Amino acid sequence: MNSRFYITTPIYYPNGEPHLGHIYTTVAADTVARYHRLNGEETFFLTGTDEHGIKMVKTAAEKKVTPRQLADEMAGSFESLWKELQITNDDFIRTPQDRHRETVQHVVNRLLENGDIYLGSYTGWYDEGQEEFVTETTAKENQYKSEINGKPLTRYEESTYFFRLKKYVPRILQHIADHPEFIQPDSRRNEVVSKLKMDVEDLSISRASLEWGIKMPNDPKHVVYVWIDALTNYITVLGYGRAGQDELMKKFWPADVHLIGKEIMWFHTVYWPAMLMSLGLELPRTVFAHGWWTADGKKMSKTLGNFIGLEQIRTLRAQYSFDAVRYYLMRAAVFGSDLDWSDREFAAAYDDLSKKLGNCLNRVTNMTARYCDNTVPAAGDLEEIDRNVLAIAEALPAKLADAYARLALQDCATLPIEVVRAVDGYIEATQPFKLKDPSQHARRNTVLNIMARGMHAALVGLLPIMPEKAAAGLKQLGVDAGGKTLSDLFKNVPDAGHKLGEGSALFPRVETAK
Ligand code: MSP
C-alpha cells in the first residue's frame, strides 16, 4: 500500500454556476480521497478553477463584466459550494494566483531552454468552447462545428509559439503500451492511441490576440495557451518551480489519479505527458475518464428543461440529505460509462438507504434495546445461515480495497449495501422478533449479535461514500468513527458486551418524492 496519495479533479471553467457534471467529478474524487485518508495514507486532494482563455473573455463580454469580475464571482461559487457540500479538498487553485503564474512561467522557461518551443504561425481552426485547436480533417468531418457543443469553429491566423509535441509522440505511445494503468478505463485507451498514430501536429501554445492570461516569459505580447496554463495547476499547488517551496512536490508527485470527464482525455494523456517529459518529471500513474451525464436519455439542456443544476441538487439535499445524493451519483452507472439522471433511479437508490439500510439498523437498535438492555449479546453456536452473513461482512474490506484500487466506484457504493441486503434477508429468514419463548432466547441473542456485526461492517464500508450518515449510523451502534482508520474500525466489531447508542431513523421516509 502507498503511504501517500494524490488525486485531482479538472479545474473547472468558472463561466457559469457549477452543475451536476462538476459535482459528479468532485464527489467521486472526494470519495476516493476519503477512502485513502481513512486507510491511513497521507492524502492530497486538489480542485480549483481554470479562469483564463477566450471562453471566459467571451462570457464576460456577454455579461458586460470584465473577465476578472466574472472569474472572481464564479470561482467564489465553486469554492463555497465545495465547502457547503463538505468536500474535503486540501487546496483550491485559481489560475490567476501569483503562485500559479510563477510556476507556469517557470515551466515555459524550461521548455524554451530545452529547445521545445519555437516561433511560427498558426492558420487553422479553433473550438472556443473546448479551447482546442482542430485539424483541417477533423474540422471538415464535423462540418466546421465543435464536436462537443456543435457551435461553429473559429478561424485563426496568427503568429504564435509552438511546442514540439510531435517529437514526444513515440515516447508517449511507448509509455501507454508499458503502463496499462495509465489510461483508464481500458476502453478509452484505443481512442488515444489511434489518434496519436495519425493526427499529431506541434501545438500552438501562445496567443498574441488575447490579453487575459499568463504572459509568455520570453515575449510578453503573447499569453500562454489556456491548456498549458491549466494542466500546470497540478504541480503549482505542490510548489514546482518555486524555490524553497517544493516540499509537497517531493512528497506527492507523481499524482496517483487525475480524475476527468471523457472529453478532456486527449489533453491529459498527450499534451500533459509531453510537457512532463520535457520537464523531466514523472507521469501521473492514472488518468481516469468518467462518462457524461444525460437526463432521461437526452442531453441535459436548459431549453429542454431536464438540466440538473445547482438548484435541483440543493432541493434534493434538503429533502433527502446530500449523502443520499452522493450514494445515487456513485451507484448510477459503472464508473467510466455515460450516465442518465432518472428520478425513478434516485427513488430506488433512496429506497436502498431508507428501507434497507435504515430499517435494518433500526431493527438492530430496537431489538437490542428491548431484549438485551441495549448491549450486544453473545453469540452461541453458529448455524450455516449465521456463518454466511458473517462471511459476506468479513469479505467486505478486501473487496472494497480492490474496488477502490480499480476506481470501480459503483462497486464501492453497492458492496456495503450488499452486506445490508444479506442482513435484511437474514432477519427475514430468522425472524428474531418471533423468538419470544425463553427457550429461544439463546438463538435470538445469536441472531442479534450477527445483525449488529453485519450492519457495522456495512456502515464502516460506507464511510467514504456517505460520510455523515455512515458515521451517524455507527454512532447508533455505539461506535465513534472519528480519527480511526478503516482497518481499526473493521477490526473493532461490536461483540458481546458492547453497548449500543441511541437509535433513530437514519433516512426518514420522504413524502414529497419527485
Ligand atoms: N477547464 C477545463 C479543464 C482543465 S483541467 C486541467 C474544463 N473545464 S469544464 O468546466 O468544462 O469542466 C469539465 C469537467 O466537468 C469534465 O471533465 C467533467 O469532469 C465535468 N463535467 C462537466 N459536464 C459534465 C457532464 N455533463 N457529465 C459529466 N461530467 C461533466 O474542461
XYZ file of C-alpha atoms and ligand atoms in Angstrom:
545
model
C 0.000 0.000 0.000
C 1.106 3.552 -0.751
C 1.676 5.767 2.215
C 0.781 8.881 0.199
C -1.922 9.531 -2.312
C -2.581 12.455 -4.664
C -5.857 12.879 -6.556
C -7.131 15.785 -8.653
C -10.297 16.891 -10.419
C -10.151 19.028 -13.563
C -10.036 22.703 -12.721
C -13.410 23.944 -13.906
C -14.129 26.939 -16.134
C -15.976 29.364 -13.893
C -18.014 30.808 -16.772
C -21.261 29.713 -15.146
C -22.598 28.213 -11.938
C -21.414 24.737 -11.022
C -23.796 21.953 -12.113
C -24.270 18.223 -11.855
C -21.266 17.402 -14.080
C -18.858 19.317 -11.849
C -20.450 17.957 -8.703
C -20.169 14.416 -10.017
C -16.423 14.540 -10.655
C -15.795 16.322 -7.385
C -17.861 13.904 -5.305
C -16.128 10.968 -6.981
C -12.701 12.415 -6.196
C -13.815 13.252 -2.665
C -14.981 9.669 -2.137
C -11.652 8.276 -3.294
C -9.709 10.824 -1.224
C -11.733 9.959 1.864
C -11.096 6.255 1.343
C -7.339 6.753 1.158
C -7.319 9.079 4.155
C -9.334 6.548 6.136
C -6.793 3.990 5.042
C -4.146 5.926 6.909
C -2.442 7.279 3.778
C -1.241 10.849 3.625
C -3.652 12.211 1.063
C -3.765 15.348 -1.052
C -6.915 16.194 -2.958
C -6.952 19.145 -5.343
C -9.628 21.026 -7.196
C -9.963 24.593 -8.453
C -10.916 26.880 -11.323
C -9.428 27.468 -14.781
C -10.029 31.161 -15.309
C -8.081 32.271 -18.377
C -8.792 31.780 -22.085
C -11.165 33.017 -24.744
C -14.224 31.264 -23.333
C -14.046 33.337 -20.152
C -13.401 36.518 -22.134
C -16.460 35.919 -24.327
C -18.795 35.015 -21.469
C -17.641 38.083 -19.550
C -18.343 40.288 -22.581
C -21.852 38.810 -22.906
C -22.481 39.571 -19.250
C -20.933 43.023 -19.597
C -18.335 42.440 -16.903
C -14.572 42.034 -17.049
C -13.096 38.523 -17.176
C -11.699 39.113 -13.713
C -15.091 40.103 -12.296
C -16.688 37.042 -13.850
C -13.892 34.804 -12.603
C -13.976 36.200 -9.087
C -17.699 35.808 -8.779
C -17.968 32.328 -10.235
C -14.779 30.896 -8.738
C -16.276 32.016 -5.442
C -19.408 29.968 -6.224
C -17.326 26.870 -6.846
C -15.198 27.289 -3.778
C -18.101 27.974 -1.460
C -20.147 25.146 -2.959
C -17.435 22.642 -2.089
C -17.464 23.936 1.470
C -21.227 23.756 1.627
C -21.133 20.160 0.392
C -18.298 19.274 2.785
C -15.912 18.299 0.035
C -12.529 17.584 1.597
C -10.186 19.200 -0.930
C -6.824 20.153 0.570
C -6.292 23.103 -1.739
C -8.320 25.154 -4.202
C -6.302 26.628 -7.028
C -7.324 29.634 -9.103
C -5.207 30.154 -12.202
C -4.791 33.952 -11.794
C -2.984 33.396 -8.486
C 0.650 34.581 -8.276
C 1.893 31.147 -7.303
C 0.398 29.738 -10.494
C 1.815 32.441 -12.741
C 5.264 31.781 -11.294
C 5.040 28.054 -11.874
C 3.631 28.413 -15.408
C 6.366 30.860 -16.393
C 8.976 28.541 -14.926
C 7.525 25.647 -16.931
C 7.564 27.660 -20.170
C 11.139 28.754 -19.481
C 12.185 25.148 -19.032
C 10.527 24.147 -22.310
C 12.294 27.064 -24.016
C 15.663 26.026 -22.550
C 15.105 22.527 -23.877
C 14.566 23.873 -27.371
C 10.986 22.576 -27.330
C 9.408 25.917 -28.207
C 9.755 27.820 -31.497
C 8.041 30.806 -33.107
C 5.831 30.106 -36.098
C 2.448 30.997 -37.399
C -0.841 29.178 -36.965
C -3.505 29.068 -39.592
C -6.424 26.870 -38.758
C -9.457 26.108 -36.684
C -10.209 26.609 -33.016
C -13.046 25.301 -30.856
C -13.649 28.070 -28.350
C -15.927 26.027 -26.085
C -13.267 23.343 -25.689
C -10.358 25.788 -26.030
C -8.910 23.349 -28.548
C -7.136 23.567 -31.912
C -8.830 21.380 -34.500
C -7.116 19.892 -37.541
C -8.499 20.518 -41.018
C -9.520 16.853 -41.356
C -11.463 16.800 -38.099
C -12.957 20.217 -38.760
C -14.186 19.074 -42.156
C -15.566 15.799 -40.777
C -17.700 17.809 -38.358
C -18.828 20.440 -40.883
C -16.557 23.003 -39.225
C -18.508 22.753 -35.988
C -17.459 21.785 -32.487
C -17.573 18.042 -31.877
C -18.647 18.779 -28.322
C -21.193 21.596 -28.456
C -21.984 21.903 -32.181
C -21.083 25.604 -32.353
C -19.150 26.885 -35.408
C -15.353 26.712 -35.190
C -13.336 29.923 -35.323
C -10.632 30.506 -37.937
C -7.310 31.791 -36.638
C -4.341 33.141 -38.484
C -1.637 34.477 -36.253
C 1.937 34.360 -35.172
C 2.341 32.030 -32.217
C 4.843 29.960 -30.308
C 4.711 26.225 -30.882
C 5.585 23.353 -28.576
C 7.316 20.387 -30.235
C 4.559 17.942 -29.430
C 5.266 15.661 -32.405
C 8.717 14.875 -31.044
C 7.187 13.231 -27.949
C 4.642 11.024 -29.714
C 6.834 7.864 -29.859
C 7.662 8.141 -26.136
C 4.019 8.706 -25.213
C 2.954 5.678 -27.261
C 5.638 3.619 -25.545
C 4.525 4.800 -22.124
C 0.921 3.895 -22.861
C 1.985 0.446 -24.071
C 4.153 -0.160 -20.999
C 1.646 1.154 -18.441
C -1.832 -0.241 -18.965
C -2.982 1.561 -15.803
C -2.083 4.964 -17.293
C -5.274 5.404 -19.327
C -8.389 4.143 -17.612
C -10.906 2.716 -18.218
C -9.215 0.333 -20.698
C -11.853 1.100 -23.315
C -10.602 4.684 -23.659
C -7.016 3.720 -24.454
C -7.563 2.872 -28.118
C -9.115 6.229 -28.932
C -5.981 7.973 -27.748
C -3.585 5.509 -29.342
C -5.204 5.637 -32.773
C -5.344 9.417 -32.763
C -1.690 9.527 -31.694
C -0.788 7.294 -34.623
C -2.346 9.527 -37.254
C -3.071 13.072 -36.339
C -0.489 14.928 -34.289
C 0.937 18.340 -35.116
C 3.069 20.627 -32.998
C 0.950 22.571 -30.560
C 0.336 26.303 -30.673
C 0.920 27.428 -27.104
C 0.573 31.192 -27.177
C -1.929 33.805 -28.243
C -0.951 37.327 -29.208
C -4.565 38.363 -29.731
C -5.526 37.733 -26.123
C -4.655 39.696 -23.015
C -6.447 37.659 -20.364
C -3.880 35.069 -19.379
C -0.341 34.478 -18.176
C 2.313 36.255 -20.223
C 4.926 34.261 -22.106
C 8.117 34.943 -20.099
C 10.180 35.450 -23.269
C 7.630 37.574 -25.119
C 5.045 39.426 -23.032
C 2.976 40.334 -26.097
C 1.741 36.748 -26.018
C -0.245 34.955 -23.332
C 0.211 31.250 -22.668
C -2.391 28.941 -24.262
C -5.016 28.173 -21.657
C -4.464 24.390 -21.616
C -0.712 24.726 -20.964
C -1.660 27.115 -18.180
C -4.425 24.836 -16.858
C -2.568 21.499 -16.863
C 0.284 23.046 -14.920
C -2.077 23.581 -11.974
C -1.468 20.025 -10.838
C 2.137 20.877 -9.938
C 1.659 24.538 -8.989
C -0.027 23.560 -5.742
C 2.917 21.301 -4.936
C 5.291 24.248 -5.278
C 7.004 23.154 -8.501
C 9.377 25.759 -9.917
C 9.209 27.984 -6.855
C 12.477 27.964 -4.960
C 12.276 26.509 -1.492
C 8.580 25.703 -1.786
C 8.597 22.295 -3.414
C 8.279 20.173 -0.289
C 4.894 18.849 -1.424
C 6.258 18.161 -4.906
C 8.777 15.745 -3.427
C 6.096 14.083 -1.403
C 3.123 13.897 -3.757
C 4.372 13.870 -7.344
C 3.566 11.907 -9.484
C -0.176 12.163 -8.959
C -1.927 8.872 -8.411
C -5.120 9.843 -10.214
C -6.224 12.668 -12.466
C -9.981 12.223 -12.499
C -11.583 13.849 -15.545
C -14.565 13.714 -17.901
C -14.009 11.816 -21.144
C -13.991 14.961 -23.335
C -10.646 16.120 -21.945
C -8.760 12.841 -22.203
C -6.505 13.995 -25.074
C -5.176 16.995 -23.145
C -4.374 14.837 -20.125
C -2.865 11.862 -21.905
C -0.968 13.638 -24.695
C -0.247 17.344 -24.030
C 0.383 16.887 -20.316
C 2.702 13.868 -20.625
C 4.670 15.633 -23.374
C 5.113 18.669 -21.126
C 6.150 16.492 -18.199
C 8.629 14.592 -20.373
C 10.176 17.849 -21.464
C 10.401 18.930 -17.814
C 11.954 15.592 -16.861
C 9.123 14.812 -14.454
C 7.349 11.513 -13.935
C 3.930 10.993 -15.476
C 0.789 10.618 -13.375
C 0.028 6.976 -12.616
C -3.556 7.030 -13.863
C -5.747 9.333 -15.869
C -9.291 8.104 -15.351
C -12.059 9.421 -17.600
C -15.638 9.053 -16.484
C -18.700 9.367 -18.690
C -21.177 12.144 -19.339
C -24.485 12.773 -17.694
C -27.661 12.965 -19.714
C -31.213 13.150 -18.323
C -33.960 10.707 -19.263
C -31.885 9.686 -22.258
C -31.485 13.208 -23.623
C -28.587 15.599 -23.456
C -29.054 17.880 -20.479
C -30.005 21.333 -21.539
C -31.699 24.338 -20.044
C -34.059 24.614 -23.013
C -35.235 21.011 -22.698
C -35.858 21.646 -19.023
C -34.005 18.493 -17.996
C -30.905 20.270 -16.808
C -29.755 19.229 -13.356
C -28.262 22.355 -11.902
C -27.306 23.500 -8.501
C -30.855 24.318 -7.517
C -32.093 20.782 -8.077
C -29.137 19.367 -6.191
C -29.853 21.694 -3.290
C -33.526 20.699 -3.278
C -32.630 17.008 -3.213
C -30.149 17.665 -0.475
C -32.782 19.400 1.638
C -35.275 16.585 1.079
C -33.053 13.534 1.197
C -29.625 14.608 2.530
C -26.514 15.174 0.430
C -25.223 11.738 1.408
C -28.206 10.221 -0.386
C -27.273 12.263 -3.480
C -23.679 11.044 -3.193
C -24.844 7.444 -2.998
C -27.092 7.889 -6.034
C -24.298 9.511 -8.069
C -21.816 6.772 -7.308
C -24.173 3.865 -7.933
C -25.823 5.373 -11.027
C -23.563 3.592 -13.539
C -20.333 1.655 -13.832
C -17.721 4.332 -13.215
C -16.423 5.364 -16.631
C -19.700 4.808 -18.538
C -22.151 7.507 -19.534
C -24.890 8.155 -17.044
C -28.513 9.072 -17.207
C -30.247 11.050 -14.498
C -33.529 9.408 -13.629
C -35.866 10.352 -10.806
C -37.031 6.746 -10.666
C -33.497 5.525 -10.107
C -32.962 8.190 -7.498
C -36.048 6.934 -5.663
C -34.762 3.351 -5.934
C -31.413 4.417 -4.514
C -33.158 6.158 -1.643
C -35.184 3.009 -1.002
C -31.912 1.091 -0.508
C -30.991 3.593 2.131
C -34.301 4.049 3.833
C -35.997 0.665 3.537
C -32.904 -1.483 3.724
C -30.030 0.269 5.465
C -32.113 2.459 7.795
C -34.620 -0.228 8.510
C -32.076 -2.924 9.338
C -30.213 -0.542 11.589
C -33.484 0.285 13.349
C -34.163 -3.341 13.912
C -30.729 -3.853 15.440
C -31.073 -0.928 17.833
C -34.740 -1.550 18.690
C -34.420 -5.234 19.416
C -31.139 -4.893 21.251
C -32.680 -2.173 23.426
C -35.844 -4.163 24.045
C -34.398 -7.605 24.629
C -30.840 -7.104 25.763
C -30.615 -3.849 27.701
C -29.067 -2.175 24.675
C -25.985 -4.395 24.879
C -24.833 -6.724 22.099
C -25.479 -10.256 23.352
C -23.016 -13.108 22.984
C -23.481 -15.430 20.007
C -23.995 -19.109 20.719
C -23.231 -21.952 18.306
C -23.318 -20.652 14.765
C -25.535 -22.175 12.127
C -24.775 -22.086 8.433
C -27.054 -19.113 7.848
C -25.160 -17.148 10.541
C -21.803 -18.046 9.092
C -22.956 -16.959 5.633
C -23.811 -13.450 6.758
C -20.587 -13.147 8.713
C -18.595 -14.339 5.725
C -20.181 -11.667 3.500
C -19.438 -8.970 6.098
C -15.888 -10.145 6.655
C -15.139 -10.223 2.935
C -16.080 -6.555 2.576
C -12.740 -4.844 3.460
C -10.774 -6.778 0.845
C -13.454 -6.375 -1.802
C -13.584 -2.640 -1.173
C -9.812 -2.326 -1.307
C -9.858 -3.984 -4.696
C -12.747 -1.836 -5.953
C -11.113 1.417 -4.822
C -7.797 0.368 -6.367
C -9.592 -0.075 -9.708
C -11.717 3.062 -9.191
C -14.763 0.860 -9.591
C -16.785 3.426 -7.686
C -20.147 1.876 -8.416
C -18.946 -1.259 -6.617
C -17.600 0.899 -3.804
C -21.146 2.156 -3.261
C -23.006 -1.102 -3.740
C -20.719 -3.627 -1.993
C -21.605 -2.369 1.512
C -25.281 -2.294 0.524
C -24.982 -5.948 -0.487
C -23.968 -6.657 3.090
C -27.085 -4.786 4.220
C -29.194 -6.897 1.862
C -27.646 -10.026 3.344
C -28.550 -8.820 6.841
C -32.050 -7.953 5.657
C -32.544 -11.422 4.185
C -31.130 -12.912 7.366
C -33.640 -11.038 9.527
C -36.464 -12.200 7.273
C -35.245 -15.787 7.465
C -34.557 -15.915 11.201
C -37.405 -13.663 12.417
C -35.749 -12.822 15.751
C -38.780 -10.776 16.849
C -40.756 -14.035 16.980
C -38.237 -15.824 19.194
C -40.105 -14.924 22.355
C -40.119 -18.140 24.293
C -37.296 -18.293 26.897
C -36.097 -21.489 25.238
C -35.443 -19.423 22.093
C -33.578 -16.550 23.727
C -30.134 -18.005 23.179
C -30.903 -18.250 19.462
C -32.293 -14.725 19.446
C -29.065 -13.494 21.037
C -27.012 -15.118 18.311
C -29.131 -13.505 15.611
C -28.897 -10.060 17.225
C -25.150 -10.419 17.543
C -24.769 -11.292 13.863
C -27.087 -8.471 12.791
C -25.044 -5.905 14.700
C -21.801 -7.204 13.204
C -23.197 -7.165 9.675
C -24.538 -3.634 9.948
C -21.313 -2.460 11.493
C -19.258 -3.724 8.548
C -21.667 -2.171 6.041
C -21.582 1.234 7.734
C -17.792 1.286 8.021
C -17.600 0.431 4.329
C -19.931 3.321 3.516
C -17.875 5.987 5.292
C -16.167 7.323 2.125
C -19.437 7.356 0.162
C -21.768 8.761 2.824
C -19.503 10.278 5.447
C -22.151 11.838 7.649
C -24.815 9.181 7.536
C -22.391 6.306 7.933
C -20.811 7.978 10.972
C -24.284 8.685 12.404
C -25.265 5.049 11.836
C -22.107 3.855 13.551
C -22.877 6.135 16.467
C -26.189 4.345 16.838
C -24.145 1.157 17.064
C -22.118 2.763 19.839
C -19.056 3.328 17.624
C -17.270 6.657 17.312
C -15.682 6.667 13.861
C -13.746 9.902 14.416
C -9.997 9.731 13.886
C -9.918 5.968 13.281
C -8.642 4.122 10.249
C -10.829 1.763 8.278
C -8.854 -1.252 9.367
C -9.205 -0.280 13.054
C -12.893 0.203 12.563
C -13.403 -3.027 10.655
C -11.477 -4.945 13.319
C -13.349 -3.490 16.272
C -16.511 -5.453 15.710
C -19.268 -4.737 18.256
C -19.300 -8.074 20.042
C -20.765 -9.392 23.295
C -20.996 -6.702 25.972
C -20.699 -3.742 23.571
C -23.199 -1.036 24.432
C -25.178 0.451 21.536
C -26.027 4.128 21.141
C -29.452 5.585 20.634
C -31.452 4.542 17.591
C -33.236 6.946 15.267
C -34.337 6.987 11.622
C -31.169 7.434 9.546
C -33.032 8.015 6.270
C -36.550 9.182 7.124
C -39.322 8.497 4.653
C -39.725 11.445 2.284
C -43.345 12.280 1.455
C -42.675 14.690 -1.404
C -40.888 12.129 -3.596
C -40.387 13.662 -7.059
N -11.057 23.804 -17.632
C -11.103 22.568 -18.284
C -10.338 21.525 -17.512
C -8.900 21.839 -17.259
S -8.135 20.592 -16.309
C -6.500 20.922 -16.367
C -12.557 22.135 -18.416
N -13.429 22.706 -17.590
S -15.011 22.431 -17.563
O -15.601 23.413 -16.681
O -15.529 22.359 -18.875
O -15.166 21.104 -16.802
C -15.156 19.907 -17.470
C -15.293 18.790 -16.457
O -16.515 18.922 -15.703
C -15.429 17.452 -17.145
O -14.184 16.928 -17.496
C -16.140 16.655 -16.073
O -15.215 16.346 -15.075
C -17.136 17.663 -15.560
N -18.374 17.698 -16.356
C -18.946 18.801 -16.930
N -20.107 18.424 -17.538
C -20.310 17.107 -17.404
C -21.368 16.213 -17.717
N -22.456 16.568 -18.378
N -21.241 14.929 -17.285
C -20.171 14.517 -16.542
N -19.173 15.338 -16.226
C -19.126 16.599 -16.756
O -12.833 21.289 -19.243
